[in-house]
């Protein structure tokens, strides 16, 4: 192709940028900051989505909740047998769990009831249960707690036991028998594991009922069929499949980043106007320069091209700088402050590392959101500058 | 309506393009009506200046629109994760009634925009600016499909309903479906593939005979039959599944995004074949560069799509 990039023009553009450093530095700085903010939010939301996605992997295929008058209520345990009769269902496990609100610290613990020897529905829970003696726990009235729970109880002077307040106002004293190891802190930070019997007592639940039922299906292609059968069998049960959860995660995070992006749009528009304004006001020195260039034989096209190189170099530089900063900020520093927007804050929120999740599509998206806007803003001022007449400005 | 970051980016750029193209349209109409190269009037002088603005603006829009097409498909692919039933971009595009028209408009526009950029370059090179009037007339004409594309795209994304269940490509691209796409499958496969290779061969012949009319015609038919044969025949070998006839799944990770390579080579090949040859006719030059590029990329495309069935046959000893 004959239309090669004119390297002399590029060199000239770089020199021009350096010569008027102050003016361009300001624009470049703001632009870098905008891109940094934008890419950080998108990186964080993608990373959290990835993390949740991998946690999702371990979940059972279908979760069944019973709804009475639109509110979730307990499921009779005998329904498990009917569920197991459905072809394709590998297992159906009733769960007894719930949140226990601990007022002094203002946090919710996840309390999970366990049976000795029962099969668990996630790998994590299975490893936990394998490691402890449920029978002994039951005998000595003990519980296993997550690290976060241990810390909070300790801060409230509960060193080796805790008094649960049951639903009928009684105190239920349970001893702390141990903590989970740190490797599973993401899932188990706010968890309290205790024998089912005690869980029933704390929640004041009927022992013939369970909170919900998890169903696992051997063949993922049969999930929708199994869901249909369950819906026919028990119309009051709501089925939540893994896929539903995945879609709702994606929606939530798309919504959150979309919301942030809409705010960004406002910033981008303001920035557009700043750039437009800044570039439209040519100093007499700049006008003189264009006049001289035209006098020595530059065409309008050359000047437009040179100005385009200037803005392209500036915006691409700001883009790369912004991306580098945000990569460091998000994956190096683990995004302090910003990640709270997505995580929410709570004393018991586990600390985990944001997994690296940047791909070409993401970079494309960020590029399209930033560089074209900047170049768009420079189009008209550039043209304005290029039509100046040599004789008029040099006079 | 869902606002994922990708959709917001596309909508925002659309708004920007709409704004700039309206400015360009007003100026182009003026230039087209009043342009007179031999006049020494002040009006002509200011028109010449404005023509630069217009060409810069159009260059900006068209240069971005071309990569944005791939980004649009990428977005649809990504959306297929959240739309029930969709497994690739095909389902997403078809979830709205006019999704197919949007894609068709986008493809047509790719050729128009590319040609405009080529013409603009040729025009700028000549000191008498011989094509200025033609250039701006073309922009006024191309503005209609551009506007249609932008309007369709905006309404496409706003009427996208994530809770609606759509069909996946497996049902859209099959003989059993009731849409007009199923007509494609009524035709004999070997006939389609034969026609495809025939036009590929014709391009080669026209290149050696230096016959531009045949070259343009062959390229035009080539692109149509390339897509049809890709749907009914070649795609099945990429997926190694006789029932999977989707032109969009090719773009997914599972197939190493080979579709991007295929479509880009097909576009470059046929675009330079058609646009480049027309431009040569206008310039009355016989620069063979465009023809060479066209021949190279057309051949590349044929080689890529042919490699899949051949390697399948060599590995398994049977055709699908």
XYZ file of C-alpha atoms in Angstrom:
715
model
C 0.000 0.000 0.000
C 1.231 3.404 -0.866
C -0.497 5.133 1.995
C 2.228 4.503 4.513
C 2.360 6.331 7.805
C 4.567 9.347 7.383
C 7.155 8.935 10.105
C 8.309 12.531 9.824
C 4.796 13.667 10.578
C 4.681 11.344 13.570
C 7.969 12.755 14.806
C 6.690 16.254 14.323
C 3.518 15.393 16.217
C 5.467 14.006 19.165
C 7.647 17.105 19.250
C 4.580 19.305 19.131
C 3.112 17.413 22.058
C 6.285 17.873 24.057
C 6.622 21.527 23.142
C 3.215 22.365 24.544
C 3.576 19.958 27.410
C 1.579 21.898 29.978
C -1.592 22.047 27.959
C -1.456 18.443 26.876
C -0.362 17.170 30.250
C -3.572 18.390 31.813
C -5.771 16.702 29.227
C -3.658 13.564 29.246
C -3.799 13.370 33.016
C -7.574 13.647 33.207
C -8.015 11.213 30.381
C -5.690 8.692 32.004
C -7.593 9.026 35.244
C -10.952 8.506 33.525
C -9.715 5.403 31.755
C -8.164 4.164 34.971
C -11.470 4.481 36.834
C -13.464 2.890 34.072
C -11.150 -0.046 33.493
C -10.753 -0.679 37.220
C -14.490 -1.000 37.722
C -14.892 -3.286 34.755
C -11.902 -5.409 35.805
C -13.229 -5.735 39.343
C -16.714 -6.664 38.267
C -15.345 -9.254 35.845
C -13.000 -10.704 38.421
C -15.739 -11.053 41.027
C -18.002 -12.594 38.436
C -15.300 -15.124 37.654
C -14.773 -15.893 41.330
C -18.501 -16.389 41.889
C -18.674 -18.482 38.764
C -16.072 -20.869 40.084
C -17.839 -21.064 43.425
C -21.020 -21.775 41.507
C -19.396 -24.761 39.921
C -19.413 -26.614 43.206
C -23.100 -26.039 43.882
C -25.727 -28.746 43.434
C -27.724 -28.593 40.217
C -31.109 -27.725 41.669
C -32.159 -26.036 44.902
C -35.771 -26.422 45.975
C -37.495 -23.900 48.195
C -41.069 -24.088 49.351
C -43.177 -20.971 49.092
C -46.340 -20.502 51.089
C -48.308 -17.359 50.344
C -45.300 -15.931 48.560
C -42.971 -16.382 51.502
C -40.352 -19.020 51.849
C -41.240 -21.638 54.387
C -39.929 -24.983 55.603
C -40.180 -28.141 53.538
C -41.571 -31.380 54.961
C -38.724 -33.879 54.969
C -40.780 -36.783 53.615
C -40.852 -35.072 50.221
C -37.241 -36.173 49.788
C -38.346 -39.748 49.173
C -40.718 -38.703 46.420
C -37.979 -36.641 44.830
C -35.583 -39.571 44.841
C -38.137 -41.565 42.837
C -37.797 -39.175 39.886
C -35.629 -40.705 37.161
C -32.263 -39.020 36.797
C -32.060 -37.637 40.320
C -28.795 -38.717 41.860
C -29.422 -37.425 45.332
C -31.753 -35.168 47.267
C -30.471 -33.770 50.510
C -32.610 -31.781 52.950
C -30.699 -28.887 54.471
C -31.209 -27.223 57.805
C -29.613 -23.847 57.846
C -30.321 -20.198 58.367
C -28.952 -16.915 59.491
C -28.426 -16.076 63.111
C -28.329 -12.360 63.805
C -25.714 -11.457 66.397
C -26.814 -8.084 67.666
C -23.720 -6.801 69.532
C -21.627 -6.961 66.364
C -24.491 -6.367 63.924
C -23.641 -9.386 61.795
C -25.377 -12.467 60.482
C -23.803 -15.860 61.008
C -24.698 -18.671 58.654
C -25.706 -21.528 60.900
C -25.650 -24.933 59.272
C -26.962 -28.117 60.810
C -25.133 -31.375 60.066
C -25.849 -35.037 60.552
C -23.175 -37.575 61.271
C -22.372 -39.736 58.222
C -24.673 -37.841 55.856
C -23.332 -37.121 52.407
C -22.623 -33.472 51.748
C -23.609 -31.546 48.653
C -20.416 -29.601 48.062
C -16.826 -30.710 48.030
C -15.894 -28.087 50.623
C -18.491 -29.224 53.097
C -17.518 -32.839 52.513
C -13.870 -32.120 53.371
C -14.943 -30.262 56.487
C -17.203 -33.041 57.647
C -14.606 -35.686 56.854
C -12.188 -33.869 59.130
C -14.352 -33.782 62.231
C -16.108 -36.274 64.392
C -19.769 -35.340 64.195
C -20.761 -37.907 66.832
C -18.371 -36.425 69.380
C -19.548 -32.933 68.499
C -23.110 -33.963 69.178
C -22.168 -35.513 72.489
C -20.236 -32.555 73.824
C -22.658 -29.942 72.482
C -20.007 -28.330 70.295
C -19.759 -26.381 67.057
C -17.124 -25.575 64.458
C -16.871 -21.925 63.434
C -15.236 -19.939 60.662
C -12.288 -17.682 61.326
C -14.370 -14.544 61.009
C -16.941 -15.836 63.464
C -14.225 -16.820 65.918
C -12.756 -13.328 65.768
C -16.077 -11.600 66.358
C -17.082 -13.899 69.199
C -13.668 -13.373 70.762
C -14.109 -9.629 70.598
C -17.333 -10.076 72.551
C -15.656 -12.212 75.239
C -17.004 -15.521 74.025
C -13.716 -17.417 74.059
C -14.786 -21.052 74.255
C -18.569 -21.113 74.126
C -21.490 -19.073 72.825
C -25.013 -18.557 74.108
C -27.522 -18.730 71.267
C -30.900 -17.200 72.005
C -33.503 -19.622 70.688
C -36.787 -18.516 69.172
C -38.662 -19.084 72.440
C -36.244 -16.919 74.385
C -34.172 -19.680 76.006
C -30.403 -19.654 76.133
C -28.651 -22.444 74.342
C -25.032 -22.818 75.342
C -22.833 -24.328 72.633
C -19.083 -24.883 72.988
C -16.623 -23.843 70.308
C -14.898 -27.078 69.371
C -12.677 -25.743 66.619
C -12.315 -23.556 63.529
C -12.138 -24.321 59.819
C -8.752 -24.089 58.253
C -7.945 -20.932 56.340
C -7.936 -22.487 52.866
C -11.718 -22.396 52.662
C -12.166 -18.994 54.248
C -14.069 -17.644 51.245
C -16.944 -20.019 51.765
C -16.655 -20.609 55.475
C -15.695 -17.270 56.981
C -19.123 -16.539 58.440
C -20.161 -20.139 58.933
C -21.109 -21.998 62.070
C -21.381 -25.741 61.752
C -23.223 -27.673 64.428
C -25.254 -30.870 64.827
C -28.702 -30.792 63.266
C -30.400 -31.321 66.587
C -28.983 -28.099 67.999
C -29.782 -26.203 64.809
C -33.433 -27.224 65.076
C -33.435 -26.059 68.655
C -31.897 -22.661 67.876
C -34.234 -21.916 64.970
C -37.240 -23.345 66.777
C -38.033 -25.533 63.777
C -40.105 -28.674 63.623
C -37.772 -31.674 63.293
C -39.880 -33.122 60.462
C -39.022 -30.164 58.287
C -35.988 -28.791 56.499
C -35.085 -25.335 55.237
C -34.721 -26.453 51.652
C -33.716 -29.430 49.563
C -30.805 -29.670 47.177
C -31.099 -32.088 44.304
C -28.225 -33.237 42.178
C -28.769 -34.633 38.716
C -26.212 -36.884 37.065
C -26.809 -35.767 33.495
C -26.842 -31.975 33.073
C -29.030 -32.332 29.971
C -31.824 -33.806 32.065
C -31.988 -30.866 34.463
C -34.847 -29.085 32.710
C -36.853 -32.318 32.530
C -36.323 -33.006 36.223
C -37.329 -29.426 37.015
C -40.553 -29.906 35.067
C -41.361 -33.097 36.939
C -40.704 -31.501 40.312
C -42.904 -28.544 39.408
C -45.725 -30.914 38.509
C -45.274 -32.913 41.685
C -45.014 -29.986 44.067
C -46.391 -26.757 42.625
C -45.495 -24.899 45.813
C -41.778 -25.564 45.393
C -39.599 -23.080 43.591
C -36.753 -24.628 41.637
C -33.534 -22.685 41.272
C -31.046 -24.238 38.889
C -27.373 -23.486 38.652
C -28.016 -21.782 35.355
C -30.558 -19.428 36.923
C -27.988 -18.372 39.464
C -25.345 -17.852 36.807
C -27.663 -15.674 34.732
C -28.693 -13.627 37.712
C -25.044 -13.087 38.669
C -24.297 -11.886 35.169
C -27.319 -9.601 35.252
C -26.410 -8.127 38.605
C -22.873 -7.381 37.577
C -23.813 -6.109 34.157
C -26.298 -3.881 35.889
C -23.738 -2.640 38.369
C -21.087 -1.935 35.777
C -23.736 -0.519 33.467
C -24.791 1.834 36.191
C -21.231 2.915 36.716
C -20.797 3.279 33.004
C -23.792 5.580 32.743
C -22.121 7.817 35.292
C -18.973 7.547 33.242
C -20.915 8.723 30.201
C -21.586 12.000 31.950
C -17.889 12.385 32.728
C -16.988 11.461 29.170
C -19.351 14.055 27.798
C -17.910 16.737 30.048
C -14.466 15.657 29.009
C -15.515 15.851 25.369
C -16.465 19.468 25.871
C -13.277 20.290 27.777
C -11.143 18.837 24.994
C -13.185 20.598 22.354
C -12.880 23.888 24.147
C -9.221 23.509 24.972
C -8.287 22.675 21.406
C -10.495 25.320 19.853
C -8.749 28.148 21.629
C -5.567 28.405 19.622
C -2.906 30.703 20.969
C -1.398 33.229 18.589
C 1.782 31.211 18.695
C -0.019 28.097 17.490
C -1.722 30.057 14.771
C 1.617 31.390 13.663
C 2.996 27.872 13.563
C 0.195 26.672 11.322
C 0.689 29.717 9.129
C 4.376 28.960 8.738
C 3.702 25.313 7.985
C 1.244 26.301 5.298
C 3.678 28.825 3.913
C 6.371 26.189 3.559
C 3.983 24.053 1.604
C 1.969 21.886 3.959
C -1.513 21.153 2.712
C -4.634 21.146 4.844
C -4.556 17.393 4.693
C -1.043 17.298 6.151
C -2.003 19.532 9.027
C -5.110 17.483 9.785
C -3.025 14.355 9.651
C -0.386 15.782 11.958
C -3.026 16.903 14.450
C -4.643 13.508 14.222
C -1.351 11.832 15.050
C -1.017 14.175 18.006
C -4.411 13.284 19.410
C -4.009 9.615 18.613
C -0.637 9.396 20.349
C -1.982 11.297 23.327
C -5.135 9.207 23.662
C -3.413 5.897 23.038
C -0.722 6.802 25.560
C -3.347 7.761 28.111
C -5.238 4.566 27.348
C -2.224 2.334 27.878
C -1.125 4.208 30.962
C -4.631 4.056 32.414
C -4.870 0.314 31.748
C -1.450 -0.331 33.303
C -2.346 1.661 36.398
C -5.640 -0.113 36.806
C -4.066 -3.549 36.262
C -1.680 -2.724 39.064
C -4.424 -1.223 41.195
C -6.859 -4.091 40.763
C -4.582 -7.123 40.714
C -1.552 -5.742 42.507
C -3.234 -3.784 45.267
C -6.513 -5.742 45.177
C -8.519 -2.594 44.436
C -8.943 -0.920 47.812
C -12.077 1.287 48.092
C -13.436 0.491 44.655
C -14.141 -3.150 45.296
C -16.498 -2.244 48.112
C -18.885 -0.878 45.502
C -19.320 -4.374 44.180
C -18.877 -6.396 47.339
C -20.864 -4.399 49.821
C -19.239 -4.168 53.209
C -19.646 -6.287 56.288
C -17.436 -7.331 59.132
C -17.744 -10.906 58.051
C -17.012 -10.424 54.360
C -14.207 -12.783 53.553
C -11.029 -11.431 52.052
C -10.152 -13.108 48.793
C -7.911 -12.349 45.868
C -9.462 -11.053 42.694
C -8.596 -13.622 40.033
C -7.014 -12.300 36.859
C -9.615 -12.073 34.134
C -8.610 -9.693 31.379
C -9.205 -10.783 27.804
C -9.069 -9.258 24.363
C -12.778 -8.486 24.352
C -12.416 -6.452 27.516
C -9.502 -4.438 26.151
C -11.457 -3.838 22.938
C -14.399 -2.579 24.938
C -12.244 -0.204 26.965
C -10.525 1.039 23.841
C -13.820 1.720 22.097
C -15.138 3.528 25.142
C -12.226 5.910 25.356
C -10.064 6.572 22.323
C -12.802 7.219 19.725
C -14.451 9.733 22.046
C -11.273 11.698 22.423
C -10.543 11.666 18.715
C -14.147 12.601 17.989
C -13.764 15.619 20.224
C -10.672 16.763 18.363
C -12.141 16.468 14.848
C -13.746 19.862 14.521
C -11.072 21.917 16.348
C -8.433 20.220 14.213
C -10.226 21.158 11.060
C -10.698 24.723 12.338
C -6.981 25.000 12.885
C -6.127 23.570 9.506
C -8.217 26.037 7.493
C -6.350 29.065 8.816
C -4.847 31.016 5.968
C -1.121 31.492 5.949
C -1.164 35.172 5.031
C -3.789 36.053 7.621
C -2.126 34.536 10.635
C 1.418 35.561 9.844
C 0.547 39.176 9.312
C -33.725 -3.559 27.714
C -30.448 -4.597 29.228
C -27.495 -2.313 29.537
C -24.347 -4.326 29.593
C -21.102 -2.374 29.213
C -20.759 -3.564 25.618
C -24.214 -2.345 24.667
C -23.595 1.017 26.285
C -20.367 1.355 24.326
C -22.119 0.547 21.052
C -25.021 2.885 21.765
C -22.716 5.693 22.785
C -20.656 5.404 19.624
C -23.859 5.254 17.602
C -24.974 8.522 19.136
C -21.612 10.058 18.327
C -21.773 8.821 14.743
C -25.302 10.104 14.324
C -24.235 13.545 15.470
C -21.234 13.706 13.182
C -22.934 12.143 10.184
C -25.734 14.726 10.381
C -23.145 17.519 10.217
C -21.473 15.739 7.335
C -24.781 15.253 5.542
C -25.714 18.928 5.639
C -22.299 19.953 4.392
C -22.228 17.238 1.705
C -25.533 18.380 0.266
C -24.185 21.911 0.017
C -20.948 20.796 -1.540
C -22.688 18.503 -3.972
C -25.031 21.250 -5.163
C -22.603 24.149 -5.347
C -19.257 22.576 -6.125
C -17.526 24.105 -9.116
C -13.851 23.415 -9.469
C -13.293 26.260 -11.908
C -14.996 28.957 -9.934
C -12.893 31.546 -8.078
C -15.784 32.626 -5.927
C -15.374 32.860 -2.137
C -18.112 30.248 -1.809
C -16.085 27.664 -3.699
C -13.112 28.491 -1.510
C -15.073 27.868 1.679
C -16.620 24.743 0.185
C -13.163 23.365 -0.439
C -12.343 23.929 3.182
C -15.574 22.289 4.287
C -14.940 19.312 2.085
C -11.957 18.539 4.262
C -14.093 18.570 7.382
C -16.637 16.291 5.790
C -14.075 13.827 4.587
C -12.371 13.785 7.974
C -15.678 13.164 9.715
C -16.748 10.438 7.315
C -13.336 8.850 7.476
C -13.653 8.808 11.252
C -17.095 7.196 11.184
C -16.362 4.617 8.530
C -12.969 3.634 9.862
C -14.543 2.904 13.226
C -17.653 1.241 11.844
C -15.642 -1.522 10.221
C -14.050 -2.934 13.417
C -17.284 -2.174 15.253
C -19.001 -4.818 13.145
C -16.819 -7.500 14.692
C -17.438 -5.972 18.096
C -21.181 -6.130 17.494
C -20.988 -9.839 16.758
C -18.756 -10.300 19.786
C -21.349 -8.523 21.929
C -24.140 -10.730 20.623
C -22.028 -13.781 21.363
C -21.537 -12.576 24.898
C -25.222 -11.761 25.323
C -26.101 -15.317 24.385
C -24.925 -16.271 27.884
C -27.791 -14.460 29.524
C -30.577 -14.927 27.012
C -32.453 -18.126 27.598
C -32.128 -20.575 24.763
C -29.499 -18.679 22.824
C -26.191 -20.429 22.505
C -24.443 -18.073 20.126
C -25.002 -14.782 18.371
C -27.542 -16.362 15.995
C -30.102 -16.732 18.743
C -29.552 -13.207 19.991
C -29.774 -11.663 16.550
C -32.956 -13.570 15.827
C -34.572 -12.801 19.144
C -35.764 -9.534 17.637
C -37.758 -9.588 14.407
C -35.480 -7.240 12.506
C -32.225 -8.664 13.852
C -31.449 -10.290 10.534
C -32.026 -7.045 8.628
C -29.685 -5.286 11.011
C -26.942 -7.789 10.238
C -27.594 -7.558 6.511
C -27.463 -3.763 6.651
C -24.249 -3.945 8.592
C -22.643 -6.201 6.001
C -23.817 -4.058 3.078
C -22.559 -0.954 4.832
C -19.154 -2.520 5.306
C -18.779 -2.653 1.530
C -20.142 0.859 1.035
C -17.960 2.427 3.692
C -14.870 0.633 2.515
C -15.490 1.781 -1.028
C -16.001 5.354 0.122
C -12.703 5.304 1.985
C -10.926 3.966 -1.104
C -12.501 6.638 -3.292
C -11.616 9.352 -0.818
C -8.012 8.265 -0.846
C -7.875 8.269 -4.603
C -9.529 11.676 -4.705
C -7.115 13.258 -2.246
C -4.163 12.049 -4.263
C -5.183 13.899 -7.407
C -4.588 17.607 -7.276
C -7.755 18.423 -9.224
C -9.963 16.509 -6.790
C -11.840 14.830 -9.654
C -14.166 12.716 -7.531
C -15.251 15.288 -4.973
C -18.742 15.641 -6.359
C -19.154 11.907 -6.770
C -17.754 11.319 -3.310
C -20.279 13.549 -1.629
C -23.141 12.254 -3.716
C -22.159 8.771 -2.613
C -22.115 9.852 1.003
C -25.603 11.314 0.668
C -26.729 7.975 -0.755
C -24.838 5.907 1.822
C -26.287 8.008 4.586
C -29.608 6.188 4.172
C -28.273 2.700 4.997
C -26.039 4.222 7.669
C -29.033 5.865 9.318
C -31.032 2.673 8.928
C -28.266 0.719 10.592
C -27.975 3.113 13.523
C -31.730 3.291 14.059
C -32.082 -0.480 13.795
C -29.202 -1.017 16.172
C -30.643 1.305 18.792
C -34.071 -0.284 18.565
C -32.486 -3.735 18.480
C -30.783 -3.231 21.805
C -33.751 -1.523 23.371
C -36.168 -4.272 22.409
C -33.840 -7.050 23.462
C -35.692 -8.999 26.112
C -33.584 -11.272 28.246
C -36.460 -13.207 29.725
C -37.875 -14.169 26.349
C -36.933 -17.638 25.240
C -35.274 -17.673 21.827
C -34.219 -20.430 19.481
C -30.640 -21.571 19.298
C -28.740 -21.844 16.062
C -29.420 -25.567 15.923
C -33.084 -24.949 15.132
C -32.653 -21.724 13.152
C -30.236 -23.196 10.674
C -31.899 -26.472 9.895
C -34.169 -27.781 7.213
C -36.887 -28.341 9.798
C -37.298 -24.701 10.676
C -40.076 -22.729 9.061
C -38.044 -19.608 8.328
C -36.780 -18.667 4.910
C -33.353 -19.841 6.010
C -34.597 -23.401 5.704
C -34.946 -22.837 1.960
C -31.164 -22.996 1.789
C -31.257 -26.583 2.913
C -33.700 -27.639 0.224
C -30.972 -27.108 -2.348
C -28.564 -29.903 -3.038
C -25.354 -29.489 -1.027
C -23.030 -30.610 -3.783
C -24.626 -28.118 -6.171
C -23.997 -25.220 -3.780
C -20.431 -26.282 -3.125
C -19.924 -26.790 -6.868
C -21.148 -23.267 -7.608
C -18.904 -21.903 -4.860
C -15.817 -23.512 -6.380
C -16.937 -22.515 -9.854
C -16.966 -18.816 -8.926
C -13.668 -19.144 -7.104
C -12.285 -20.593 -10.315
C -13.925 -17.838 -12.364
C -12.189 -15.200 -10.244
C -8.875 -16.802 -11.109
C -9.691 -16.869 -14.815
C -10.900 -13.279 -14.836
C -7.698 -12.250 -13.126
C -5.573 -13.753 -15.861
C -7.818 -12.501 -18.643
C -7.801 -9.039 -17.036
C -11.520 -8.782 -17.486
C -12.791 -6.450 -14.771
C -16.511 -6.957 -15.406
C -16.232 -10.700 -14.949
C -13.966 -10.139 -11.974
C -16.544 -7.969 -10.225
C -19.382 -10.332 -11.079
C -17.458 -13.397 -9.952
C -16.504 -11.742 -6.685
C -20.079 -10.677 -6.028
C -21.426 -14.167 -6.592
C -18.486 -15.620 -4.706
C -19.344 -13.797 -1.499
C -22.986 -14.932 -1.636
C -22.182 -18.544 -2.326
C -19.326 -18.498 0.142
C -21.779 -17.671 2.910
C -24.437 -20.121 1.694
C -21.940 -22.949 1.276
C -20.415 -22.109 4.638
C -23.832 -22.536 6.247
C -24.942 -25.685 4.475
C -21.648 -27.484 4.000
C -18.365 -26.206 5.383
C -19.556 -25.319 8.887
C -20.536 -28.928 9.568
C -16.914 -29.951 9.086
C -15.650 -27.257 11.430
C -17.997 -28.529 14.113
C -17.563 -32.136 12.974
C -21.290 -32.537 13.419
C -23.622 -33.059 10.452
C -26.533 -31.249 12.096
C -24.765 -28.097 13.189
C -25.033 -25.462 10.450
C -24.410 -22.184 12.196
C -22.356 -19.325 10.750
C -22.017 -17.640 14.152
C -20.714 -20.456 16.345
C -17.544 -20.372 14.247
C -16.660 -17.233 16.140
C -16.622 -18.935 19.495
C -13.686 -19.999 21.583
C -14.401 -23.701 21.122
C -13.420 -23.406 17.471
C -10.515 -21.075 18.180
C -12.480 -18.128 16.776
C -11.681 -19.395 13.280
C -14.756 -17.541 12.034
C -13.068 -14.185 12.551
C -10.243 -15.276 10.244
C -12.688 -16.653 7.666
C -14.923 -13.617 7.581
C -12.076 -11.118 7.549
C -10.303 -12.855 4.656
C -13.579 -13.220 2.773
C -14.341 -9.550 3.303
C -10.910 -8.295 2.280
C -10.842 -10.583 -0.756
C -14.240 -9.711 -2.144
C -14.091 -6.069 -1.092
C -10.939 -5.362 -3.034
C -12.251 -7.535 -5.828
C -15.392 -5.445 -6.215
C -14.495 -2.032 -4.800
C -10.932 -1.991 -6.037
C -11.914 -2.957 -9.553
C -14.648 -0.326 -9.719
C -12.175 2.266 -8.498
C -9.673 1.201 -11.134
C -12.411 1.710 -13.717
C -13.027 5.225 -12.421
C -9.346 6.065 -12.351
C -8.820 4.430 -15.743
C -5.690 2.887 -14.336
C -4.638 -0.702 -14.557
C -2.962 -0.911 -11.238
C -3.121 -4.616 -10.454
C -2.521 -4.167 -6.733
C -6.166 -4.424 -5.677
C -6.716 -7.412 -7.893
C -3.687 -9.110 -6.420
C -4.890 -8.486 -2.869
C -8.328 -9.739 -3.828
C -7.004 -12.877 -5.476
C -4.702 -13.571 -2.538
C -7.401 -13.299 0.108
C -10.035 -15.115 -1.951
C -7.613 -17.981 -2.392
C -6.792 -17.897 1.294
C -10.479 -18.147 2.136
C -10.998 -21.071 -0.218
C -7.986 -22.821 1.281
C -9.181 -22.314 4.861
C -12.710 -23.611 4.271
C -11.493 -26.470 2.105
C -8.974 -27.561 4.701
C -11.683 -28.572 7.156
C -13.536 -31.143 5.011
C -10.268 -32.454 3.587
C -8.644 -33.026 6.945
C -11.874 -34.574 8.177
C -11.873 -36.960 5.243
C -8.216 -37.824 5.713
C -8.730 -38.537 9.396
C -11.981 -40.481 9.180
C -12.109 -41.796 5.638
C -15.718 -40.714 5.142
C -17.586 -37.531 4.308
C -20.117 -36.181 6.728
